[in-house]
């Protein structure tokens, strides 16, 4: 154990010699003094890891000493020790960010526990987390060989996210590398599962998960039927781990009543998955029933310009044309602020839909801007950047204002995204789509092991641009690259966040319900 330096400040320090001897025997170095002024001088001269501070001392009181310490050394942990249990003393000490609060008489084990909480905390948590993950690693490895249902895959993915977030806290690069390799293996097996089962989800031969097309009908409208007023927030490109990073910023205003995952349809791309949410239809059915609203990959113009019309048509088809709703797509700070300021005017609607595009823009910016590449160099940094945006965003203000209006909150996304690492060569004609994670076109040539190929798009409810068109979807962390100018292309897109293909990160996505506090 590292030797920690303790400063113990008490005007009756001689009575504490047994405690000091006890700590010395445990490997701690204890320096003592009898007044606040003396303590401030010692802190100026020497470096201490923690201070034990008596609250009731003549001259400079404990609280006054605490204030002075925090002004000079804001990160130095201070444990307040007092005979008094008066609430105002406790509140003032806590307000000054004390590390702990002990009531006299204290025994040696109380002191030792406080030291371990404050000084050995990270080491103890690291050791415990590492030990627990090592045990869980073996179980996850066994589960990977046996999983055979969409429910089990969703459960395993959430377990991997849990351990990823836990290991983030302890900075054990060895354990993080092990987890990363386990995620790669999981995505390899998940790709095989999707390739084997995806078509069955649409022809009635398989047990299908909740998909993009089910979201409005199965999850949102039941609340409307119970006369609850709902704010539905769809954050484009929000992965499950990013959701967990922003969750704590919503909890002061809303109580979480349900959290689950659902599956994005393929391709896991905005024009397919988000249009499927609002229309309640698969892409081939959108093309058939709403040819004026649907656009295929190579059609000119925006592909997500008619989500409000799709939603209106779905409500009408489901016999709920009387539902009063608003739809808002937020793509910049100004429009976000405007909606936050004007949300009260929408409070009487049955349903208010907000599509927020920041995370999608962030993933594209990582490809195009060097500064974003630096800020979001890996998944941990990507989560951190998402959290920093969210807690300072108009979206959080919108959620706060929704809480004050008593609106039910539903938060979800259309698909996730994955950090792509390795290229897979593909050849297509000039009418082949441009996405890095899926391609649609005629006469595609590709590495069969790297993709899920749908030679008959209609079999998975996708439109075919011609009789010979097919779709291919990249698995795992691969991205599809043309042989022309291959090295430059690969260098430009490697370690960027992409979507459209098959991975746990793209397909298994969060759905969360909240009630206002």
Short mmCIF file of C-alpha atoms in Angstrom, two decimals:
data_model
loop_
_atom_site.label_atom_id
_atom_site.label_comp_id
_atom_site.label_asym_id
_atom_site.label_seq_id
_atom_site.Cartn_x
_atom_site.Cartn_y
_atom_site.Cartn_z
CA UNK A 1 0.00 0.00 0.00
CA UNK A 2 1.18 3.52 -0.82
CA UNK A 3 1.96 5.56 2.30
CA UNK A 4 -0.58 8.37 2.60
CA UNK A 5 0.11 11.59 4.51
CA UNK A 6 -2.60 12.64 6.95
CA UNK A 7 -2.94 15.99 8.74
CA UNK A 8 -5.00 15.71 11.95
CA UNK A 9 -6.18 19.03 13.41
CA UNK A 10 -7.63 19.00 16.95
CA UNK A 11 -7.07 21.26 19.96
CA UNK A 12 -7.08 18.09 22.14
CA UNK A 13 -4.70 16.18 19.92
CA UNK A 14 -2.92 14.53 22.88
CA UNK A 15 -6.09 12.53 23.60
CA UNK A 16 -5.92 11.08 20.09
CA UNK A 17 -2.48 9.47 20.38
CA UNK A 18 -3.91 5.90 20.44
CA UNK A 19 -5.68 6.62 17.12
CA UNK A 20 -2.49 8.05 15.62
CA UNK A 21 -0.42 5.03 16.74
CA UNK A 22 -3.11 2.74 15.25
CA UNK A 23 -2.89 4.53 11.88
CA UNK A 24 0.92 4.50 11.93
CA UNK A 25 0.82 0.74 12.44
CA UNK A 26 -1.50 0.49 9.41
CA UNK A 27 1.10 2.24 7.25
CA UNK A 28 -0.24 5.80 7.29
CA UNK A 29 1.92 8.83 8.11
CA UNK A 30 0.13 11.19 10.53
CA UNK A 31 1.10 14.81 11.21
CA UNK A 32 -0.81 16.59 13.96
CA UNK A 33 -1.48 20.18 15.04
CA UNK A 34 -3.78 21.97 17.51
CA UNK A 35 -5.30 24.95 15.66
CA UNK A 36 -6.76 26.05 12.38
CA UNK A 37 -4.07 28.69 11.81
CA UNK A 38 -1.34 26.12 12.37
CA UNK A 39 -3.07 23.73 9.96
CA UNK A 40 -3.22 26.36 7.20
CA UNK A 41 0.51 27.05 7.57
CA UNK A 42 1.33 23.33 7.43
CA UNK A 43 -0.80 22.84 4.29
CA UNK A 44 1.08 25.74 2.70
CA UNK A 45 4.44 24.12 3.53
CA UNK A 46 3.75 20.39 2.95
CA UNK A 47 1.65 18.09 0.82
CA UNK A 48 -1.12 16.06 2.47
CA UNK A 49 -3.49 13.46 1.07
CA UNK A 50 -6.31 14.09 3.56
CA UNK A 51 -7.16 16.27 6.58
CA UNK A 52 -9.06 15.24 9.73
CA UNK A 53 -10.50 18.47 11.13
CA UNK A 54 -12.10 19.06 14.52
CA UNK A 55 -15.16 21.31 14.20
CA UNK A 56 -15.05 22.87 17.71
CA UNK A 57 -11.68 24.62 18.25
CA UNK A 58 -10.77 27.94 19.89
CA UNK A 59 -9.64 30.73 17.59
CA UNK A 60 -10.29 29.76 13.98
CA UNK A 61 -13.22 27.34 14.08
CA UNK A 62 -13.37 24.09 12.14
CA UNK A 63 -15.83 25.51 9.57
CA UNK A 64 -13.69 28.64 9.09
CA UNK A 65 -10.59 26.47 8.69
CA UNK A 66 -12.48 24.29 6.20
CA UNK A 67 -13.41 27.34 4.10
CA UNK A 68 -9.79 28.51 4.05
CA UNK A 69 -8.49 25.05 3.10
CA UNK A 70 -10.97 24.79 0.22
CA UNK A 71 -9.98 28.24 -1.05
CA UNK A 72 -6.34 27.17 -1.25
CA UNK A 73 -6.61 23.42 -2.00
CA UNK A 74 -10.05 22.75 -3.44
CA UNK A 75 -9.30 19.07 -4.18
CA UNK A 76 -7.82 18.21 -0.77
CA UNK A 77 -10.26 15.85 1.01
CA UNK A 78 -11.32 17.06 4.48
CA UNK A 79 -13.08 14.85 7.04
CA UNK A 80 -15.00 16.92 9.62
CA UNK A 81 -15.08 15.51 13.16
CA UNK A 82 -17.49 17.06 15.67
CA UNK A 83 -19.23 16.50 18.99
CA UNK A 84 -22.25 18.38 17.73
CA UNK A 85 -25.08 16.80 15.76
CA UNK A 86 -26.68 20.15 14.94
CA UNK A 87 -28.10 20.09 11.43
CA UNK A 88 -26.80 23.51 10.34
CA UNK A 89 -23.18 22.48 11.04
CA UNK A 90 -23.59 19.32 9.03
CA UNK A 91 -25.26 21.21 6.15
CA UNK A 92 -22.58 23.89 6.04
CA UNK A 93 -19.79 21.31 6.11
CA UNK A 94 -21.44 19.28 3.33
CA UNK A 95 -21.98 22.49 1.35
CA UNK A 96 -18.22 23.00 1.45
CA UNK A 97 -17.75 19.56 -0.10
CA UNK A 98 -16.31 17.67 2.83
CA UNK A 99 -15.17 14.15 2.11
CA UNK A 100 -16.80 12.65 5.22
CA UNK A 101 -18.52 13.63 8.50
CA UNK A 102 -17.81 11.80 11.79
CA UNK A 103 -19.39 12.27 15.23
CA UNK A 104 -17.21 12.06 18.36
CA UNK A 105 -16.24 9.85 20.01
CA UNK A 106 -14.77 8.13 16.98
CA UNK A 107 -13.19 4.72 17.13
CA UNK A 108 -10.12 3.61 15.12
CA UNK A 109 -12.17 1.48 12.70
CA UNK A 110 -14.38 4.48 11.78
CA UNK A 111 -11.24 6.46 10.95
CA UNK A 112 -9.81 3.57 8.93
CA UNK A 113 -13.07 3.15 6.98
CA UNK A 114 -13.13 6.87 6.16
CA UNK A 115 -9.55 6.68 4.90
CA UNK A 116 -10.28 3.67 2.72
CA UNK A 117 -13.38 5.36 1.27
CA UNK A 118 -11.44 8.48 0.38
CA UNK A 119 -7.89 7.33 -0.33
CA UNK A 120 -8.13 3.65 -1.26
CA UNK A 121 -11.50 4.04 -2.98
CA UNK A 122 -10.24 3.83 -6.56
CA UNK A 123 -7.87 0.96 -5.84
CA UNK A 124 -10.52 -1.07 -3.99
CA UNK A 125 -13.12 -0.47 -6.70
CA UNK A 126 -10.60 -1.32 -9.40
CA UNK A 127 -9.66 -4.60 -7.75
CA UNK A 128 -13.31 -5.53 -7.13
CA UNK A 129 -14.44 -4.56 -10.64
CA UNK A 130 -11.57 -6.46 -12.26
CA UNK A 131 -12.28 -9.54 -10.15
CA UNK A 132 -16.01 -9.42 -10.93
CA UNK A 133 -15.45 -8.96 -14.67
CA UNK A 134 -12.95 -11.83 -14.76
CA UNK A 135 -15.68 -14.07 -13.35
CA UNK A 136 -18.30 -12.63 -15.72
CA UNK A 137 -15.96 -12.98 -18.71
CA UNK A 138 -16.15 -16.75 -18.51
CA UNK A 139 -19.93 -16.69 -18.27
CA UNK A 140 -20.26 -14.32 -21.25
CA UNK A 141 -17.93 -16.55 -23.27
CA UNK A 142 -20.14 -19.57 -22.53
CA UNK A 143 -23.31 -17.60 -23.30
CA UNK A 144 -21.92 -16.60 -26.70
CA UNK A 145 -21.77 -20.23 -27.74
CA UNK A 146 -25.38 -20.87 -26.76
CA UNK A 147 -27.41 -17.74 -27.58
CA UNK A 148 -30.17 -18.37 -30.08
CA UNK A 149 -32.85 -15.70 -29.60
CA UNK A 150 -33.19 -11.97 -30.06
CA UNK A 151 -34.04 -11.59 -26.35
CA UNK A 152 -30.80 -13.29 -25.33
CA UNK A 153 -28.79 -11.09 -27.70
CA UNK A 154 -30.34 -7.94 -26.28
CA UNK A 155 -29.59 -9.14 -22.75
CA UNK A 156 -25.99 -10.01 -23.60
CA UNK A 157 -25.39 -6.67 -25.32
CA UNK A 158 -26.68 -4.76 -22.30
CA UNK A 159 -24.38 -6.86 -20.12
CA UNK A 160 -21.39 -5.94 -22.31
CA UNK A 161 -22.35 -2.25 -22.09
CA UNK A 162 -22.60 -2.52 -18.30
CA UNK A 163 -19.06 -3.91 -18.05
CA UNK A 164 -17.72 -1.42 -20.57
CA UNK A 165 -18.99 1.45 -18.43
CA UNK A 166 -17.70 -0.19 -15.24
CA UNK A 167 -14.23 -0.75 -16.67
CA UNK A 168 -14.16 2.82 -17.97
CA UNK A 169 -14.05 3.97 -14.36
CA UNK A 170 -10.93 2.03 -13.36
CA UNK A 171 -8.61 2.68 -16.33
CA UNK A 172 -7.41 -0.94 -16.53
CA UNK A 173 -6.26 -1.10 -20.15
CA UNK A 174 -5.72 -4.85 -19.97
CA UNK A 175 -9.30 -5.54 -18.91
CA UNK A 176 -10.64 -3.04 -21.46
CA UNK A 177 -8.72 -4.83 -24.23
CA UNK A 178 -10.22 -8.15 -23.13
CA UNK A 179 -13.71 -6.66 -23.21
CA UNK A 180 -13.09 -5.19 -26.67
CA UNK A 181 -12.07 -8.60 -27.98
CA UNK A 182 -15.20 -10.07 -26.43
CA UNK A 183 -17.34 -7.43 -28.19
CA UNK A 184 -15.68 -8.29 -31.52
CA UNK A 185 -16.49 -11.96 -30.98
CA UNK A 186 -20.05 -11.11 -29.94
CA UNK A 187 -20.57 -9.07 -33.11
CA UNK A 188 -19.20 -11.93 -35.21
CA UNK A 189 -21.75 -14.32 -33.73
CA UNK A 190 -24.53 -11.71 -33.83
CA UNK A 191 -23.94 -11.19 -37.56
CA UNK A 192 -24.44 -14.92 -38.13
CA UNK A 193 -27.62 -14.85 -36.01
CA UNK A 194 -29.12 -11.96 -37.98
CA UNK A 195 -28.18 -13.51 -41.33
CA UNK A 196 -29.89 -16.74 -40.32
CA UNK A 197 -33.04 -15.26 -38.76
CA UNK A 198 -33.75 -11.80 -40.19
CA UNK A 199 -35.92 -12.92 -43.11
CA UNK A 200 -37.98 -15.14 -40.79
CA UNK A 201 -39.01 -12.07 -38.80
CA UNK A 202 -41.10 -10.97 -41.81
CA UNK A 203 -42.50 -14.20 -43.18
CA UNK A 204 -44.05 -15.46 -39.96
CA UNK A 205 -41.63 -18.34 -39.46
CA UNK A 206 -39.62 -16.76 -36.64
CA UNK A 207 -40.10 -15.11 -33.28
CA UNK A 208 -39.58 -11.45 -34.22
CA UNK A 209 -38.38 -8.77 -31.79
CA UNK A 210 -40.02 -5.39 -31.52
CA UNK A 211 -38.87 -3.53 -34.63
CA UNK A 212 -38.83 0.08 -35.83
CA UNK A 213 -42.25 -0.41 -37.42
CA UNK A 214 -43.81 -1.41 -34.07
CA UNK A 215 -42.67 1.57 -32.00
CA UNK A 216 -45.58 4.01 -32.44
CA UNK A 217 -48.37 1.44 -32.43
CA UNK A 218 -47.14 -0.84 -29.64
CA UNK A 219 -45.36 1.59 -27.31
CA UNK A 220 -46.47 5.20 -27.86
CA UNK A 221 -50.17 4.99 -28.71
CA UNK A 222 -51.21 2.98 -25.61
CA UNK A 223 -50.31 6.07 -23.55
CA UNK A 224 -52.37 8.30 -25.85
CA UNK A 225 -55.33 5.92 -25.48
CA UNK A 226 -55.04 6.34 -21.69
CA UNK A 227 -55.31 10.11 -22.21
CA UNK A 228 -51.69 10.72 -21.24
CA UNK A 229 -49.97 13.58 -23.03
CA UNK A 230 -46.65 12.41 -24.44
CA UNK A 231 -43.37 14.00 -25.49
CA UNK A 232 -41.60 11.55 -27.82
CA UNK A 233 -37.90 12.37 -28.26
CA UNK A 234 -36.00 10.52 -31.01
CA UNK A 235 -32.27 11.25 -30.80
CA UNK A 236 -30.80 10.20 -34.13
CA UNK A 237 -27.85 7.78 -33.91
CA UNK A 238 -28.02 7.28 -30.12
CA UNK A 239 -26.30 4.06 -29.09
CA UNK A 240 -27.23 2.19 -25.93
CA UNK A 241 -23.98 3.21 -24.18
CA UNK A 242 -24.59 6.86 -25.06
CA UNK A 243 -28.05 6.64 -23.55
CA UNK A 244 -26.56 5.33 -20.29
CA UNK A 245 -24.12 8.28 -20.26
CA UNK A 246 -26.94 10.89 -20.37
CA UNK A 247 -29.46 9.09 -18.15
CA UNK A 248 -28.34 10.76 -14.91
CA UNK A 249 -29.09 14.21 -16.31
CA UNK A 250 -32.78 13.33 -16.81
CA UNK A 251 -33.33 11.69 -13.41
CA UNK A 252 -33.70 14.97 -11.43
CA UNK A 253 -36.83 15.73 -13.47
CA UNK A 254 -38.30 12.35 -14.42
CA UNK A 255 -38.70 8.91 -12.87
CA UNK A 256 -37.83 6.09 -15.24
CA UNK A 257 -40.79 3.70 -15.50
CA UNK A 258 -39.54 1.37 -18.25
CA UNK A 259 -36.27 0.70 -20.02
CA UNK A 260 -35.94 -1.86 -22.78
CA UNK A 261 -34.25 -2.34 -26.11
CA UNK A 262 -35.70 -2.90 -29.54
CA UNK A 263 -34.25 -3.72 -32.96
CA UNK A 264 -33.65 -1.31 -35.80
CA UNK A 265 -34.60 -2.65 -39.20
CA UNK A 266 -32.00 -3.07 -41.94
CA UNK A 267 -30.42 -0.99 -43.27
CA UNK A 268 -29.69 0.70 -39.94
CA UNK A 269 -29.78 4.03 -41.72
CA UNK A 270 -31.93 7.07 -41.05
CA UNK A 271 -33.93 7.07 -44.29
CA UNK A 272 -34.99 3.46 -43.66
CA UNK A 273 -35.21 3.06 -39.87
CA UNK A 274 -36.65 6.46 -38.93
CA UNK A 275 -39.17 6.50 -41.78
CA UNK A 276 -40.21 3.01 -40.59
CA UNK A 277 -40.84 4.38 -37.09
CA UNK A 278 -43.14 7.16 -38.24
CA UNK A 279 -44.90 5.28 -41.03
CA UNK A 280 -45.24 1.99 -39.17
CA UNK A 281 -44.34 0.35 -42.50
CA UNK A 282 -41.35 -1.46 -43.91
CA UNK A 283 -39.59 0.35 -46.79
CA UNK A 284 -41.15 -1.76 -49.58
CA UNK A 285 -44.60 -0.97 -48.17
CA UNK A 286 -43.74 2.73 -47.91
CA UNK A 287 -42.74 2.68 -51.56
CA UNK A 288 -45.99 0.90 -52.47
CA UNK A 289 -48.47 2.89 -50.38
CA UNK A 290 -46.75 6.31 -50.31
CA UNK A 291 -44.84 6.65 -53.60
CA UNK A 292 -45.09 10.43 -53.28
CA UNK A 293 -43.27 10.37 -49.91
CA UNK A 294 -40.71 7.57 -50.27
CA UNK A 295 -37.34 8.02 -51.98
CA UNK A 296 -34.85 5.25 -52.77
CA UNK A 297 -31.10 5.61 -52.22
CA UNK A 298 -30.25 7.01 -55.64
CA UNK A 299 -33.28 9.31 -55.92
CA UNK A 300 -32.48 12.99 -55.68
CA UNK A 301 -33.60 15.06 -52.69
CA UNK A 302 -33.81 14.55 -48.94
CA UNK A 303 -34.84 11.12 -47.74
CA UNK A 304 -36.41 12.16 -44.41
CA UNK A 305 -38.51 15.18 -45.35
CA UNK A 306 -41.93 13.58 -44.81
CA UNK A 307 -41.86 12.05 -41.33
CA UNK A 308 -44.80 14.15 -40.12
CA UNK A 309 -46.87 13.02 -43.11
CA UNK A 310 -45.86 9.40 -42.49
CA UNK A 311 -46.94 9.74 -38.85
CA UNK A 312 -50.26 11.30 -39.81
CA UNK A 313 -50.91 8.45 -42.26
CA UNK A 314 -50.08 5.83 -39.62
CA UNK A 315 -52.41 7.43 -37.09
CA UNK A 316 -55.18 7.50 -39.68
CA UNK A 317 -54.58 3.85 -40.63
CA UNK A 318 -54.80 2.86 -36.96
CA UNK A 319 -58.08 4.70 -36.47
CA UNK A 320 -56.53 7.53 -34.43
CA UNK A 321 -56.84 10.41 -36.87
CA UNK A 322 -58.23 12.59 -34.04
CA UNK A 323 -54.87 12.54 -32.19
CA UNK A 324 -53.56 16.10 -31.97
CA UNK A 325 -49.81 16.06 -32.55
CA UNK A 326 -46.86 18.26 -33.42
CA UNK A 327 -43.62 17.29 -35.13
CA UNK A 328 -40.29 19.12 -34.75
CA UNK A 329 -36.94 18.25 -36.32
CA UNK A 330 -34.06 20.00 -34.53
CA UNK A 331 -30.85 20.36 -36.51
CA UNK A 332 -29.26 23.42 -34.90
CA UNK A 333 -28.97 25.33 -31.65
CA UNK A 334 -31.37 28.11 -32.69
CA UNK A 335 -34.29 25.80 -33.49
CA UNK A 336 -33.65 23.86 -30.25
CA UNK A 337 -33.77 27.03 -28.17
CA UNK A 338 -36.94 28.17 -29.95
CA UNK A 339 -38.73 24.90 -29.18
CA UNK A 340 -37.60 24.96 -25.52
CA UNK A 341 -38.96 28.50 -25.16
CA UNK A 342 -42.27 27.70 -26.87
CA UNK A 343 -43.00 24.23 -25.51
CA UNK A 344 -45.74 25.53 -23.20
CA UNK A 345 -47.86 26.40 -26.25
CA UNK A 346 -47.82 22.70 -27.21
CA UNK A 347 -48.83 21.41 -23.78
CA UNK A 348 -52.41 20.54 -24.81
CA UNK A 349 -51.35 18.27 -27.69
CA UNK A 350 -51.82 14.53 -27.22
CA UNK A 351 -48.39 13.90 -28.74
CA UNK A 352 -45.38 16.12 -29.37
CA UNK A 353 -42.58 14.54 -31.40
CA UNK A 354 -39.03 15.90 -31.32
CA UNK A 355 -36.39 14.46 -33.64
CA UNK A 356 -32.97 15.68 -32.49
CA UNK A 357 -30.11 15.33 -34.94
CA UNK A 358 -27.03 16.30 -32.93
CA UNK A 359 -25.51 12.83 -32.39
CA UNK A 360 -25.90 12.04 -36.09
CA UNK A 361 -24.11 15.28 -36.96
CA UNK A 362 -21.41 14.41 -34.42
CA UNK A 363 -20.72 11.04 -36.04
CA UNK A 364 -20.47 12.61 -39.50
CA UNK A 365 -18.24 15.40 -38.15
CA UNK A 366 -15.82 12.78 -36.81
CA UNK A 367 -15.27 11.69 -40.41
CA UNK A 368 -14.84 15.20 -41.77
CA UNK A 369 -13.21 17.27 -38.99
CA UNK A 370 -9.84 16.58 -37.39
CA UNK A 371 -10.81 18.23 -34.10
CA UNK A 372 -13.79 15.87 -33.70
CA UNK A 373 -11.54 12.91 -34.54
CA UNK A 374 -9.39 13.95 -31.59
CA UNK A 375 -12.33 14.56 -29.24
CA UNK A 376 -14.11 11.29 -30.14
CA UNK A 377 -11.13 9.04 -30.75
CA UNK A 378 -12.78 5.96 -29.17
CA UNK A 379 -16.09 4.83 -27.68
CA UNK A 380 -15.35 6.24 -24.24
CA UNK A 381 -14.54 9.67 -25.67
CA UNK A 382 -17.60 9.47 -27.95
CA UNK A 383 -19.81 8.85 -24.90
CA UNK A 384 -18.16 11.70 -23.02
CA UNK A 385 -18.70 14.11 -25.90
CA UNK A 386 -22.35 13.07 -26.16
CA UNK A 387 -22.85 13.65 -22.44
CA UNK A 388 -21.16 17.05 -22.55
CA UNK A 389 -23.44 18.09 -25.42
CA UNK A 390 -26.62 16.78 -23.77
CA UNK A 391 -26.21 18.41 -20.37
CA UNK A 392 -25.66 21.82 -22.03
CA UNK A 393 -28.20 21.39 -24.83
CA UNK A 394 -31.63 22.87 -25.54
CA UNK A 395 -32.87 19.28 -25.52
CA UNK A 396 -32.36 19.06 -21.76
CA UNK A 397 -34.25 22.37 -21.42
CA UNK A 398 -37.06 20.90 -23.54
CA UNK A 399 -37.20 17.89 -21.19
CA UNK A 400 -37.21 20.13 -18.10
CA UNK A 401 -40.07 22.20 -19.53
CA UNK A 402 -41.96 19.04 -20.46
CA UNK A 403 -41.70 17.91 -16.84
CA UNK A 404 -43.21 21.18 -15.62
CA UNK A 405 -46.11 20.65 -18.06
CA UNK A 406 -46.67 17.13 -16.70
CA UNK A 407 -45.92 15.41 -20.01
CA UNK A 408 -45.03 11.74 -20.21
CA UNK A 409 -41.52 11.42 -21.68
CA UNK A 410 -40.50 8.69 -24.12
CA UNK A 411 -36.88 8.74 -25.31
CA UNK A 412 -35.52 6.53 -28.06
CA UNK A 413 -33.54 6.49 -31.30
CA UNK A 414 -33.79 5.12 -34.82
CA UNK A 415 -30.50 3.20 -34.95
CA UNK A 416 -27.03 3.15 -33.43
CA UNK A 417 -23.58 3.47 -34.92
CA UNK A 418 -20.27 1.59 -34.83
CA UNK A 419 -16.62 2.58 -34.99
CA UNK A 420 -15.45 0.90 -38.19
CA UNK A 421 -11.97 -0.61 -38.22
CA UNK A 422 -11.41 -2.86 -41.25
CA UNK A 423 -12.23 -2.51 -44.97
CA UNK A 424 -13.97 -5.10 -47.11
CA UNK A 425 -13.68 -4.74 -50.87
CA UNK A 426 -16.83 -4.33 -52.93
CA UNK A 427 -17.40 -3.59 -56.63
CA UNK A 428 -20.57 -2.06 -58.07
CA UNK A 429 -21.72 0.05 -61.01
CA UNK A 430 -22.21 3.80 -60.85
CA UNK A 431 -25.80 3.40 -59.63
CA UNK A 432 -24.66 1.61 -56.45
CA UNK A 433 -25.54 3.41 -53.20
CA UNK A 434 -22.78 5.24 -51.36
CA UNK A 435 -23.22 4.15 -47.72
CA UNK A 436 -20.15 2.49 -46.16
CA UNK A 437 -22.09 -0.11 -44.17
CA UNK A 438 -24.57 -1.28 -46.80
CA UNK A 439 -24.84 -1.22 -50.58
CA UNK A 440 -27.76 -1.64 -52.93
CA UNK A 441 -27.41 -1.95 -56.66
CA UNK A 442 -26.97 -4.37 -59.55
CA UNK A 443 -24.16 -6.85 -60.10
CA UNK A 444 -22.47 -6.30 -56.74
CA UNK A 445 -19.21 -8.19 -56.18
CA UNK A 446 -18.21 -8.63 -52.52
CA UNK A 447 -16.51 -10.80 -49.91
CA UNK A 448 -19.26 -13.25 -48.95
CA UNK A 449 -18.04 -13.85 -45.39
CA UNK A 450 -18.05 -10.12 -44.61
CA UNK A 451 -21.67 -9.36 -45.46
CA UNK A 452 -25.26 -10.49 -45.22
CA UNK A 453 -26.50 -10.53 -48.83
CA UNK A 454 -30.20 -10.12 -49.62
CA UNK A 455 -30.41 -11.06 -53.30
CA UNK A 456 -34.19 -10.68 -53.20
CA UNK A 457 -34.81 -7.39 -51.33
CA UNK A 458 -38.56 -8.01 -51.25
CA UNK A 459 -37.95 -11.00 -48.96
CA UNK A 460 -36.84 -8.59 -46.21
CA UNK A 461 -39.37 -5.87 -47.14
CA UNK A 462 -36.92 -3.62 -48.98
CA UNK A 463 -37.54 -1.95 -52.35
CA UNK A 464 -35.58 -3.06 -55.39
CA UNK A 465 -34.43 -0.33 -57.75
CA UNK A 466 -34.39 -2.87 -60.62
CA UNK A 467 -35.12 -6.53 -61.24
CA UNK A 468 -31.49 -7.47 -60.54
CA UNK A 469 -30.90 -5.21 -57.53
CA UNK A 470 -29.69 -6.68 -54.26
CA UNK A 471 -28.62 -5.42 -50.81
CA UNK A 472 -25.51 -6.27 -48.85
CA UNK A 473 -24.95 -5.35 -45.21
CA UNK A 474 -21.50 -5.21 -43.62
CA UNK A 475 -21.08 -7.21 -40.41
CA UNK A 476 -19.14 -6.35 -37.26
CA UNK A 477 -16.82 -3.35 -37.58
CA UNK A 478 -16.17 -3.70 -41.33
CA UNK A 479 -16.76 -0.96 -43.88
CA UNK A 480 -17.26 -1.42 -47.60
CA UNK A 481 -14.55 0.08 -49.81
CA UNK A 482 -14.05 0.22 -53.57
CA UNK A 483 -10.73 -1.00 -55.02
CA UNK A 484 -10.20 2.35 -56.77
CA UNK A 485 -7.99 4.62 -54.64
CA UNK A 486 -8.32 1.97 -51.94
CA UNK A 487 -5.56 3.03 -49.54
CA UNK A 488 -6.65 6.68 -49.40
CA UNK A 489 -10.28 5.66 -48.92
CA UNK A 490 -9.43 3.24 -46.12
CA UNK A 491 -7.19 5.76 -44.35
CA UNK A 492 -9.93 8.41 -44.50
CA UNK A 493 -12.77 6.26 -43.13
CA UNK A 494 -11.05 3.91 -40.69
CA UNK A 495 -11.93 4.70 -37.04
CA UNK A 496 -15.02 6.72 -37.99
CA UNK A 497 -18.57 6.12 -36.76
CA UNK A 498 -20.84 4.65 -39.42
CA UNK A 499 -24.26 3.01 -39.58
CA UNK A 500 -26.35 0.97 -41.99
CA UNK A 501 -24.97 -2.51 -41.30
CA UNK A 502 -25.27 -5.34 -38.80
CA UNK A 503 -23.81 -4.95 -35.33
CA UNK A 504 -25.05 -4.96 -31.76
CA UNK A 505 -24.30 -1.24 -31.59
CA UNK A 506 -26.41 -0.38 -34.65
CA UNK A 507 -29.36 -2.77 -34.26
CA UNK A 508 -30.05 -3.11 -30.51
CA UNK A 509 -31.14 0.32 -29.37
CA UNK A 510 -32.75 1.93 -26.30
CA UNK A 511 -36.41 2.67 -25.61
CA UNK A 512 -37.11 4.42 -22.28
CA UNK A 513 -40.30 5.74 -20.66
CA UNK A 514 -40.48 8.34 -17.87
CA UNK A 515 -43.10 9.93 -15.66
CA UNK A 516 -42.65 13.51 -14.42
CA UNK A 517 -41.51 13.96 -10.83
#
